[in-house]
Coordinates of C-alpha atoms and ligand atoms in Angstrom, one line a residue:
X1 CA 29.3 46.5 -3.9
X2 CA 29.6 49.9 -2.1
X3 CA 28.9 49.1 1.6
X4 CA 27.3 51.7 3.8
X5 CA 25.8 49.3 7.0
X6 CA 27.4 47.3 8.7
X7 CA 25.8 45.6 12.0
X8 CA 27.8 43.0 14.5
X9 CA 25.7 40.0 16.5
X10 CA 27.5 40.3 20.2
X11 CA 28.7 43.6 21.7
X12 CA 32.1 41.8 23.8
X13 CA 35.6 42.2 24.0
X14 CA 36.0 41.1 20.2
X15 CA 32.5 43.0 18.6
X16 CA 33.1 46.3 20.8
X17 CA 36.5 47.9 20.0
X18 CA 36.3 46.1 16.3
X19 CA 33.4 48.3 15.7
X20 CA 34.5 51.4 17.5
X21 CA 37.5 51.5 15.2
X22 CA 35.9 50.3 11.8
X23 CA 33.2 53.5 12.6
X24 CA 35.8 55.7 13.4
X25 CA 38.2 55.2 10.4
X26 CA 35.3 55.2 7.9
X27 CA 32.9 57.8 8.7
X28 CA 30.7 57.0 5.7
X29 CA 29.7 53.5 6.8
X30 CA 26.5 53.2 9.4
X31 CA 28.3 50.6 12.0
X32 CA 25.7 49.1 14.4
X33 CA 26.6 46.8 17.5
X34 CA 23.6 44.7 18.9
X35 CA 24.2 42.1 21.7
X36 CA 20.8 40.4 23.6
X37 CA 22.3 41.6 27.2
X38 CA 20.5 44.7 27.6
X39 CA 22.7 45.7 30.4
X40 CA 25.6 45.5 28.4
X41 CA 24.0 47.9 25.5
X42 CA 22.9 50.3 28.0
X43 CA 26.5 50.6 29.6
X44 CA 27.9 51.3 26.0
X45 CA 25.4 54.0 25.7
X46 CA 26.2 55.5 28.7
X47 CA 26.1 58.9 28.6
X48 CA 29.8 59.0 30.4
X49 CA 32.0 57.1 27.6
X50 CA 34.4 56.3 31.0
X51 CA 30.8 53.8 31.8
X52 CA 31.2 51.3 28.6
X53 CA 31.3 47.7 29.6
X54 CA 34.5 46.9 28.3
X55 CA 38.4 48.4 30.0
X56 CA 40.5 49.0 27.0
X57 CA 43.0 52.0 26.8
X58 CA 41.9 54.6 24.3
X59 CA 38.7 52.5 23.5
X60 CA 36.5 55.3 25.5
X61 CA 38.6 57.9 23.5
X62 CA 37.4 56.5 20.0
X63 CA 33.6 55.7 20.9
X64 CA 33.4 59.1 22.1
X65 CA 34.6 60.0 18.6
X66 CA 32.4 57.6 16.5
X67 CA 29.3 57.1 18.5
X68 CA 26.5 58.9 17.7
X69 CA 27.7 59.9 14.2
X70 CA 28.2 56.6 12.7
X71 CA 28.5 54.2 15.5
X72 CA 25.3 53.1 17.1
X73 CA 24.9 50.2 20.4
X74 CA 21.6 48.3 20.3
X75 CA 19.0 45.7 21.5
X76 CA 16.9 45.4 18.2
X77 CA 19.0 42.4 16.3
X78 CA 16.2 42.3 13.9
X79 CA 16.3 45.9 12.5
X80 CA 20.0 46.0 12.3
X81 CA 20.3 42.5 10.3
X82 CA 17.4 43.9 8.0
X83 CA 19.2 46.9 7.3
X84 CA 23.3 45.8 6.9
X85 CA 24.7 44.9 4.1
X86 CA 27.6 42.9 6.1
X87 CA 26.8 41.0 9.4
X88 CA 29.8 40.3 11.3
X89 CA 29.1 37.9 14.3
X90 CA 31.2 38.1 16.9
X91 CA 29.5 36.5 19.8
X92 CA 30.9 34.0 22.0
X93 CA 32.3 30.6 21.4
X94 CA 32.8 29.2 25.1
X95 CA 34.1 25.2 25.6
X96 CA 31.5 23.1 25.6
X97 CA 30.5 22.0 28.9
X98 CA 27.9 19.0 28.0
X99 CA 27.6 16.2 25.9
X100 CA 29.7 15.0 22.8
X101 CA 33.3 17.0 23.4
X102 CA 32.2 18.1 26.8
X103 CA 35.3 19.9 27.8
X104 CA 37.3 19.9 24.5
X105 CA 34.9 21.4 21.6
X106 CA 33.8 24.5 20.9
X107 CA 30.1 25.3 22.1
X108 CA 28.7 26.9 19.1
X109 CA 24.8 27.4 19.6
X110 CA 25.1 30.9 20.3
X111 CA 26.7 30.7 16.4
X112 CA 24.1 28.6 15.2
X113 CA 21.4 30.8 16.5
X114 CA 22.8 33.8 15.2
X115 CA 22.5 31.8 11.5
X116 CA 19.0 30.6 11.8
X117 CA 18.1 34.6 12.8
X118 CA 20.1 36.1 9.5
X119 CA 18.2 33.6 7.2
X120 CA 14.4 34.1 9.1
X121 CA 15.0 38.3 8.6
X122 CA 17.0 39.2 5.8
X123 CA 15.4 39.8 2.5
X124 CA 18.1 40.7 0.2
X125 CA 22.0 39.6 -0.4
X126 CA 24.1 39.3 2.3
X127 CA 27.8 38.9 3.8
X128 CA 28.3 37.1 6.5
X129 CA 31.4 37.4 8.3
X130 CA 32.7 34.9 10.9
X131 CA 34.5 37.2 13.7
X132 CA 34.3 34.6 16.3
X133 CA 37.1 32.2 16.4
X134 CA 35.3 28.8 15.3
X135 CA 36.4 25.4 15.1
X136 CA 37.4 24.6 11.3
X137 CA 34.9 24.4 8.7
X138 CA 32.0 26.0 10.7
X139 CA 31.2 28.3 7.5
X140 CA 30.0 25.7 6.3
X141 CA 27.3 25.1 8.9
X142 CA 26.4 28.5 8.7
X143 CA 26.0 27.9 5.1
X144 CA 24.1 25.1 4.9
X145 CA 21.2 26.7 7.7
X146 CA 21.4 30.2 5.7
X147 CA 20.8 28.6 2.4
X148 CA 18.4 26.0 4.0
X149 CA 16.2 28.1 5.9
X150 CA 16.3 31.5 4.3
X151 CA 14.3 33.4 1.9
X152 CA 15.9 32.5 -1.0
X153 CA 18.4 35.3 -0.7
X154 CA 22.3 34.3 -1.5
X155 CA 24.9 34.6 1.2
X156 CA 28.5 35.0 1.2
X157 CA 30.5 33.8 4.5
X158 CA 33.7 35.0 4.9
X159 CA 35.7 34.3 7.6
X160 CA 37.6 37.1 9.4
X161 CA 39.5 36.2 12.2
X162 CA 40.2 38.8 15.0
X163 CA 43.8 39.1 16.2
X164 CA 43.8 41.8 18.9
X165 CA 45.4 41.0 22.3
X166 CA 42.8 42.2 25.3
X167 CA 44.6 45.1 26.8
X168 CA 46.1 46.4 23.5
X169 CA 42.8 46.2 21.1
X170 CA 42.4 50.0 19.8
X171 CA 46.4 49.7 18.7
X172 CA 46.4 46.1 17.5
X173 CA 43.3 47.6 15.5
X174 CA 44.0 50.6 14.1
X175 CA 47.9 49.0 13.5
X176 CA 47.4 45.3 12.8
X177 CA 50.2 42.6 12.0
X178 CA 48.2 41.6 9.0
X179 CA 44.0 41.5 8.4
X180 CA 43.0 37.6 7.3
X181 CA 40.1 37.2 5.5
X182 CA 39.1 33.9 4.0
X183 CA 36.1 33.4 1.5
X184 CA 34.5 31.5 -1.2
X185 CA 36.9 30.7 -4.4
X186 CA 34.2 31.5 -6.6
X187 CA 33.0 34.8 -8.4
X188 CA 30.9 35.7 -5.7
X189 CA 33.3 34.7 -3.3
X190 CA 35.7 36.9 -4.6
X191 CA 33.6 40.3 -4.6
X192 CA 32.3 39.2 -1.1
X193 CA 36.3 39.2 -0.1
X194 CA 36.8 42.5 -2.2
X195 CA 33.9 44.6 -0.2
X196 CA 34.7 43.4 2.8
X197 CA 39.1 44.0 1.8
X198 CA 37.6 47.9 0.5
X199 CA 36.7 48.5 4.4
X200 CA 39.6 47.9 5.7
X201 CA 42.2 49.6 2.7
X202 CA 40.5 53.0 4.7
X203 CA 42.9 52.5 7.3
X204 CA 45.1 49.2 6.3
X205 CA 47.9 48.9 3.6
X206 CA 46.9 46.6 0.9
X207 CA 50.3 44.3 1.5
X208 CA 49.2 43.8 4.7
X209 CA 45.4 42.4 4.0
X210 CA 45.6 38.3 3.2
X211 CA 43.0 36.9 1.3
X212 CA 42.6 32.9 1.5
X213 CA 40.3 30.2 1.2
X214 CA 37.8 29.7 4.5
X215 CA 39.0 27.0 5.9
X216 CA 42.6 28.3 5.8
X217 CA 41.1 31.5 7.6
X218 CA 39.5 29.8 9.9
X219 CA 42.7 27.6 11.0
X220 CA 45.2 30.2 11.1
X221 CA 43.2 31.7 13.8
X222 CA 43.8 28.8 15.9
X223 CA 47.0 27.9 14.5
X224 CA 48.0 31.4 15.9
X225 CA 46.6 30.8 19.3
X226 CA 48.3 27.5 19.8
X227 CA 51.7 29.0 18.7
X228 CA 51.8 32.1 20.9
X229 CA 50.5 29.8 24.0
X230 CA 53.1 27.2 23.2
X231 CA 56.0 29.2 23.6
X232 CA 54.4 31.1 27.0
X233 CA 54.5 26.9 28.1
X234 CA 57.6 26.3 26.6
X235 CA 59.2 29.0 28.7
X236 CA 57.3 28.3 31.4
X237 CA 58.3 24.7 31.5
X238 CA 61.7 26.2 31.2
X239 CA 61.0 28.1 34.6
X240 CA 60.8 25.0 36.9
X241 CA 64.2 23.7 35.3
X242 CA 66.0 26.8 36.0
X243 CA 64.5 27.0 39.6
X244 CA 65.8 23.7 39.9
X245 CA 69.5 24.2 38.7
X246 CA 69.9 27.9 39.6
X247 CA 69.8 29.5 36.3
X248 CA 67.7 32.6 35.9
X249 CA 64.2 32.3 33.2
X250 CA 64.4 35.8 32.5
X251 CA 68.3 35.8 31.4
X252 CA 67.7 32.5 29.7
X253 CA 64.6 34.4 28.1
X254 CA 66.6 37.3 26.9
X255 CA 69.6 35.2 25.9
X256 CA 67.4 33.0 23.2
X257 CA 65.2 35.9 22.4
X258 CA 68.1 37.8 20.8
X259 CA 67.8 34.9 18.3
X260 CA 66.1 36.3 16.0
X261 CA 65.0 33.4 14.8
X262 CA 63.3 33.1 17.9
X263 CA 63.0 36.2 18.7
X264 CA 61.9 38.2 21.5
X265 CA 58.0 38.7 22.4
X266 CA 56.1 36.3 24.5
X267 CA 58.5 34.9 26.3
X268 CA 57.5 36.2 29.9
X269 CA 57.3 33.3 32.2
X270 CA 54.6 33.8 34.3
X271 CA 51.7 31.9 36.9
X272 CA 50.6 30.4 33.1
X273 CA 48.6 31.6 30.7
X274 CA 44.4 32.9 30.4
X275 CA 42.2 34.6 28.7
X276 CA 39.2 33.8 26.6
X277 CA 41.0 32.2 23.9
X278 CA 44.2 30.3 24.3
X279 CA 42.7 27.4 26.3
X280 CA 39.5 27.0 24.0
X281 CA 41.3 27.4 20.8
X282 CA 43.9 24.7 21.9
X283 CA 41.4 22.3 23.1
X284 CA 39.0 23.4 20.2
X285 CA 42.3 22.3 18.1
X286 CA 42.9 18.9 20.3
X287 CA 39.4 18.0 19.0
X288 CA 39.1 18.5 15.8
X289 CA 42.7 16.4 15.8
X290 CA 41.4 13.6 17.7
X291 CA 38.1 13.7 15.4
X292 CA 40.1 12.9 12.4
X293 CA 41.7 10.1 14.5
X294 CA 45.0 12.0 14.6
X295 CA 46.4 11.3 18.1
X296 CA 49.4 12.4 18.2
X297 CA 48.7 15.9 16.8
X298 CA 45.9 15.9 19.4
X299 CA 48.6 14.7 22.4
X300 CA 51.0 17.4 21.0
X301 CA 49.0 19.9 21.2
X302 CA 47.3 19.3 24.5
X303 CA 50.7 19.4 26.3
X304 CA 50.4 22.9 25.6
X305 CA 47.4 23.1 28.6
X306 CA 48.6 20.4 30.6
X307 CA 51.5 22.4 31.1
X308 CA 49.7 25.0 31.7
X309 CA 47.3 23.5 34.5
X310 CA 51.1 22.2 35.9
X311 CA 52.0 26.0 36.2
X312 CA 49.2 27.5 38.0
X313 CA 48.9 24.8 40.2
X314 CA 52.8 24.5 41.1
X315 CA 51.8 28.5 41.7
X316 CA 49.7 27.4 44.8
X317 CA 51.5 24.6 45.9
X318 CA 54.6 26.4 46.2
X319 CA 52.5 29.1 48.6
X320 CA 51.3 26.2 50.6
X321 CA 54.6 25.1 51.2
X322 CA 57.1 27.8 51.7
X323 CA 54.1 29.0 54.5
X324 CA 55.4 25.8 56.2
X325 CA 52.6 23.9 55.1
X326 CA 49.4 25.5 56.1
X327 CA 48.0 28.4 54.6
X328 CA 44.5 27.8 57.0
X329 CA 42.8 30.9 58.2
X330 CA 46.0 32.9 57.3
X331 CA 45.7 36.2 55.3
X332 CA 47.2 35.9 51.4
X333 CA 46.8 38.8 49.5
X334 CA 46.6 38.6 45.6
X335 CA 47.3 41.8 43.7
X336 CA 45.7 41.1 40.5
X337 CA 42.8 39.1 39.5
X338 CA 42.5 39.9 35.4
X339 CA 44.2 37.6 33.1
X340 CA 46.6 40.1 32.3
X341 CA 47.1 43.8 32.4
X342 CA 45.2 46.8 31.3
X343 CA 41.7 44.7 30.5
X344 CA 38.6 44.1 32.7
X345 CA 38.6 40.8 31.6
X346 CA 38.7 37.7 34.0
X347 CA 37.8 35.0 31.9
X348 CA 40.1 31.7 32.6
X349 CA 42.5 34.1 34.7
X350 CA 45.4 32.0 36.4
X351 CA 44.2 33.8 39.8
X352 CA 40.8 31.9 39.7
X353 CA 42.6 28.7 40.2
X354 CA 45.6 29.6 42.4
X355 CA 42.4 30.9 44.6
X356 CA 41.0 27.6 44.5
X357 CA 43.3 26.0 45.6
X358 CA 43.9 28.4 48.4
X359 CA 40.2 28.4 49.4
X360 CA 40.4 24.3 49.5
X361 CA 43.6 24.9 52.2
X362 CA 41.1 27.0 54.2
X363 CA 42.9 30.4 53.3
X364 CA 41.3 33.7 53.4
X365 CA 42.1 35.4 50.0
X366 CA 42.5 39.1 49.9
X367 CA 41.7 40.5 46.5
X368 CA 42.9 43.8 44.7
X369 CA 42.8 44.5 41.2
X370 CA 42.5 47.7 39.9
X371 CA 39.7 47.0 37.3
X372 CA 37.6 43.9 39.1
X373 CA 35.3 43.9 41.4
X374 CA 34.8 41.6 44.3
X375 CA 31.7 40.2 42.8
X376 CA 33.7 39.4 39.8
X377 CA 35.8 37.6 41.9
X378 CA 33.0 35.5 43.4
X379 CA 31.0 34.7 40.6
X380 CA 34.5 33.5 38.7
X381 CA 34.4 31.2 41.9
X382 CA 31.3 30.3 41.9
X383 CA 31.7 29.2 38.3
X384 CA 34.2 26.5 38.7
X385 CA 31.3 25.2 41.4
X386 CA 34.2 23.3 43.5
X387 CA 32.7 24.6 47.0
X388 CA 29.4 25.9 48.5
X389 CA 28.5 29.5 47.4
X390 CA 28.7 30.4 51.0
X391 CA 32.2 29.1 51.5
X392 CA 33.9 31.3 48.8
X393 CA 31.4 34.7 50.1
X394 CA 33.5 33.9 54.0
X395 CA 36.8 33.0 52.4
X396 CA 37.3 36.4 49.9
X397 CA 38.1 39.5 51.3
X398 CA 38.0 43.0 49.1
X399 CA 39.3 46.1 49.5
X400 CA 39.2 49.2 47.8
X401 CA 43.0 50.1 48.7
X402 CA 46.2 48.0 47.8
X403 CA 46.9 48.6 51.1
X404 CA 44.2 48.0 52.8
X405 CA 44.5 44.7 51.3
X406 CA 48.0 43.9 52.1
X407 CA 47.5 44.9 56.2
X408 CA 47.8 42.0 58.6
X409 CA 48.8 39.3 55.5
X410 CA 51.1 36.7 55.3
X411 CA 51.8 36.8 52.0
X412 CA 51.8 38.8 48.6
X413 CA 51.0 37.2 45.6
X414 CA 51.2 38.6 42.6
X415 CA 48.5 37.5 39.6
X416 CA 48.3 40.4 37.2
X417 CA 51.2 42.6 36.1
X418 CA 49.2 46.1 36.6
X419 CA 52.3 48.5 36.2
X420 CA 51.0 50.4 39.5
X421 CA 52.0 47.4 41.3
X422 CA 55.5 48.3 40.8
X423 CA 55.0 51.8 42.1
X424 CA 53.4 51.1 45.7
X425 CA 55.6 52.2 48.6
X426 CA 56.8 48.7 49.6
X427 CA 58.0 49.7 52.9
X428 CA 54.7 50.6 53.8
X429 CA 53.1 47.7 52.3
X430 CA 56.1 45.4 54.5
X431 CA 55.4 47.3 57.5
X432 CA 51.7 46.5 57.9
X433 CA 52.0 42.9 57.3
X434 CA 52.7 39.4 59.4
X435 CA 56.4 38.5 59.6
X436 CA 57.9 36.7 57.8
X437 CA 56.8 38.9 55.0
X438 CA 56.4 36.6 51.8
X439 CA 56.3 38.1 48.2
X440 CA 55.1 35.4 45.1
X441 CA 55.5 37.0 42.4
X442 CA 53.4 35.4 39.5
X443 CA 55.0 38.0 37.1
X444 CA 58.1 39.0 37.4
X445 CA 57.7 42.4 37.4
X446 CA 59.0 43.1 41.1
X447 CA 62.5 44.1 41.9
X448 CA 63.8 41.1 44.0
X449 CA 66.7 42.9 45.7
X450 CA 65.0 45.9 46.4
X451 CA 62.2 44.1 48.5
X452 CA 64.9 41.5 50.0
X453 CA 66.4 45.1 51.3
X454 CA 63.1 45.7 52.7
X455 CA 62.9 42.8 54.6
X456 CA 60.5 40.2 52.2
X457 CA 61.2 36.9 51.4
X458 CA 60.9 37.3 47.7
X459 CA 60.4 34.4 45.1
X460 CA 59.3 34.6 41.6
X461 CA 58.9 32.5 39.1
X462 CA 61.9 30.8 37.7
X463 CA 64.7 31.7 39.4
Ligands
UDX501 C1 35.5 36.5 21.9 C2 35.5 36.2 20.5 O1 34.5 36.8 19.7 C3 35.5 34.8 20.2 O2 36.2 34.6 19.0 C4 36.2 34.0 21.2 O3 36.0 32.7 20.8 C5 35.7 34.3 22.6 O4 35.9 35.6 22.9 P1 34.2 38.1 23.2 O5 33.8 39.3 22.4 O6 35.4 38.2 24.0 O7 34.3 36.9 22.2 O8 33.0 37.5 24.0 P2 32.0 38.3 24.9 O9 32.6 39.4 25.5 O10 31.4 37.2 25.7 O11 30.9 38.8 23.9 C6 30.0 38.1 23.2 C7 28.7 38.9 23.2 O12 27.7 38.2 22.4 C8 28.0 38.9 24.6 O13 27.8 40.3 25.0 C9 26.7 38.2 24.4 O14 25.6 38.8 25.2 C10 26.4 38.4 22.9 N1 25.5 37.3 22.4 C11 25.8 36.0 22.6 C12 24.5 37.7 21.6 O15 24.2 38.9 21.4 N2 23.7 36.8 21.0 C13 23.9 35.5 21.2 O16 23.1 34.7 20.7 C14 25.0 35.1 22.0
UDX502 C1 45.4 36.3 22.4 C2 46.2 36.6 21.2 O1 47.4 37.2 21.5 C3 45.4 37.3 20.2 O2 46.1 37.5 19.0 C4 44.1 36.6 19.9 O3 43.3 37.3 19.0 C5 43.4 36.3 21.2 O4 44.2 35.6 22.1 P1 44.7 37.7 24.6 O5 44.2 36.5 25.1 O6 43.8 38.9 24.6 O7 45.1 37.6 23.0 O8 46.0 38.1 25.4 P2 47.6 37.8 25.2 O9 48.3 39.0 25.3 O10 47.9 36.9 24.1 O11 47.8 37.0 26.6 C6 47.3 35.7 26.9 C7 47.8 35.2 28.3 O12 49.2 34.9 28.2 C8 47.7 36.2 29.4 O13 47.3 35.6 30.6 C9 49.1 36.7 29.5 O14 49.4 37.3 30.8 C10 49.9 35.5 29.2 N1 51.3 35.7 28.7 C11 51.5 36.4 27.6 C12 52.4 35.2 29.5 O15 52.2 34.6 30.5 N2 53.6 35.4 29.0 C13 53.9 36.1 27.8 O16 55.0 36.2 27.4 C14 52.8 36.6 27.1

């Protein structure tokens, strides 16, 4: 089958740049995004590409290319599911918060409802492409509603895991590790794989495109997740042993990464680990262990978080303390609210809950982040729904300058490693603060002896 449309359910961090790029390496397919948040179209058809919804380096760069031509944003979910030939959905998957697996499982009726529209509109043969991480062996719900409630058409699902890191999506895209896509053994299965594999041969190598079953596509997503987080815990675990016996996490780091059996990426120890996906694909992974009455893969893998949770919260505690044991009414500036660099995103960010736990100690939280706005910041809050509304409004501050941000506080802390951090003029930034003048750095991307020259009491993580 020679595919010319293309449409994707859910314009996010996934749909958006996955799009942008498939429409700008292959000119000759019609690649339409539609989400239900009108807000969110209209900002990816704003006129100024710099307006798009999502932060991504280079992503306004390659819309500006593609849109228009061959890439189109809209509301109408109907006419764009009618027309493609391929539906990738790619809306979100967040953790369940009621019910059976409250907590643990994966939330999927934004999937489900997605399904149930594909099989009331379409009237001829379809793909069906599972972008979204899902729990294993979703397909095959999406299967059985498609075939149950359709039109008699026949649909292929494939599932087609994304693997881009936030921050570094138009790269990871246009020069991915390796493109998983999992389908149907059968004959149909096969040229379902094979249309969907021709896409991406316009800009991929054939060695490095895997084809597998479903369910092994769908579990090496999560398989994948639970790795890279493990060894950001691992290391992080790590961190409080060497802060204990004076060894150094980021020489330990770089002495076992030389392994290169170990080797070297992902082993930054940090405040602990967020994002969108590492949390809910591990817990996603905890429940569909414990459903199959598999404990101890299920306690295993959960460690993962707990450590985690330990991580973030040692973060705040150790604030509390080294401020001799009240941080009430005092000024503590965070630098950094994303869950990491370079991205807009917020979503499970390790500053939310080092905040929280500030805000419970009655501190007044200064925020900066080059990308987020304060009423990012307070609806992230407000989400966790620990405290009155009111409470968190009085207890976050927000400033348009760094420096602005840092007057008159106690502390630093340091939640995001934004490179411009490193370049501020830290004598400035030490001059206009209370004394003692603290540094946390969450990161480790400050220069301990140069601010100790300066005058801070610096402590990062680890050593
Ligand atoms: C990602 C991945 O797709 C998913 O694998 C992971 O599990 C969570 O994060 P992401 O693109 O980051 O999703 O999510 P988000 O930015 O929230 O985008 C999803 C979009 O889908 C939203 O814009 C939402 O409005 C849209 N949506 C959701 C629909 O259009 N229809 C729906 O029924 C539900
Ligand atoms: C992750 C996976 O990397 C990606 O392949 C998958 O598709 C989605 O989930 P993402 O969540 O965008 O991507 O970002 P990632 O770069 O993996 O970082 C996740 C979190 O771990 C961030 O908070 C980051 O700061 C933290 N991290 C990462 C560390 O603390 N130390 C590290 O060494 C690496």
């Amino acid at each position: 089958m020679k595919i010319t449309k293309i449409c994707c359910i859910g314009a996010g961090y996934v749909g958006g740049p996955t799009m942008a790029v498939i429409a700008q390496k292959c000119p000759h397919i019609q690649v339409t995004v539609v989400d239900l948040n009108e807000e969110r179209i209209a900002a990816w058809n704003d006129e100024n590409v710099d307006n798009i919804p999502i932060y991504e380096p280079g992503l306004s760069e390659v819309v500006a290319v593609a849109r228009g031509r061959n890439l189109f944003f809209s509301t109408d979910v109907e006419k764009a599911i009618d027309e493609a030939q391929i539906i990738f959905i790619s809306v979100n998957t967040p953790t369940k918060t009621y019910g059976k697996g409250k907590g643990m499982a994966a939330d999927l009726k934004y999937i489900e409802l997605c399904a149930r529209q594909i099989a009331r509109i379409s009237k001829d043969n379809k793909i069906v492409v599972e972008k979204s991480t899902l729990p294993v062996r979703t397909a095959e719900a999406i299967k059985s509603i498609l075939d149950n409630t359709g039109n008699g058409v026949q649909f292929q699902i494939l599932s087609n895991p994304e693997f881009l890191a936030e921050g570094t999506a138009v790269q990871d895209l246009l020069n991915p590790d390796r493109i998983l896509i999992g389908g149907d053994p059968s004959d149909d299965g096969q040229k379902a794989i094979q249309a969907l594999v021709d896409v991406y041969s316009n800009w991929v190598a054939a060695d490095k495109i895997v084809t597998t079953n479903v369910w092994s596509s769908e579990l090496s997503k999560l398989t994948a997740n639970a790795f890279l987080a493990q060894r950001i815990s691992s290391i992080n675990a790590m961190s409080e042993l060497c802060e204990k016996t004076g060894a150094d996490v980021n020489e330990v780091a770089r002495a076992i990464g030389m392994d290169s059996r170990i080797g070297s990426k992902f082993l930054k120890a940090s405040v602990g680990f967020g994002g969108s996906c590492f949390q809910k694909d591990i817990l996603n992974l905890v429940y569909i262990a414990k459903s199959y009455g598999l404990n101890e893969v299920a306690d295993y893998w959960e460690q993962v978080i707990i450590l985690n949770d330990h991580q973030k919260r040692r973060f705040s505690n150790n604030i509390v303390q080294t401020l001799y044991n009240t941080v009430s009414d005092k000024k503590i500036t965070f630098l950094g609210w994303a869950f990491k660099k370079d991205t807009n995103d917020t979503r499970e960010s390790a500053a939310i809950y080092v905040a929280d736990d500030l805000i419970n100690e009655n501190a007044k939280i200064a925020v900066y982040d080059p990308k987020v706005s304060r009423k990012k910041v307070l609806a992230d809050l407000d989400y966790l729904d620990t405290r009155a509304a009111s409470k968190n409004e009085t207890s976050i501050l927000s400033f348009e300058s760094p420096y602005e941000a840092c007057a008159g506080a106690h502390a630093i802390a340091i939640l995001t490693e934004w490179n411009e951090f490193v370049q501020y003029d830290w004598q400035k930034i030490y001059d206009s603060m209370q004394k003692p003048a603290f540094v946390f750095d969450g990161r480790n991307i400050l220069d301990g002896p140069t601010l100790e020259a300066i005058g801070f009491v610096y402590q990062s993580i680890g050593s």
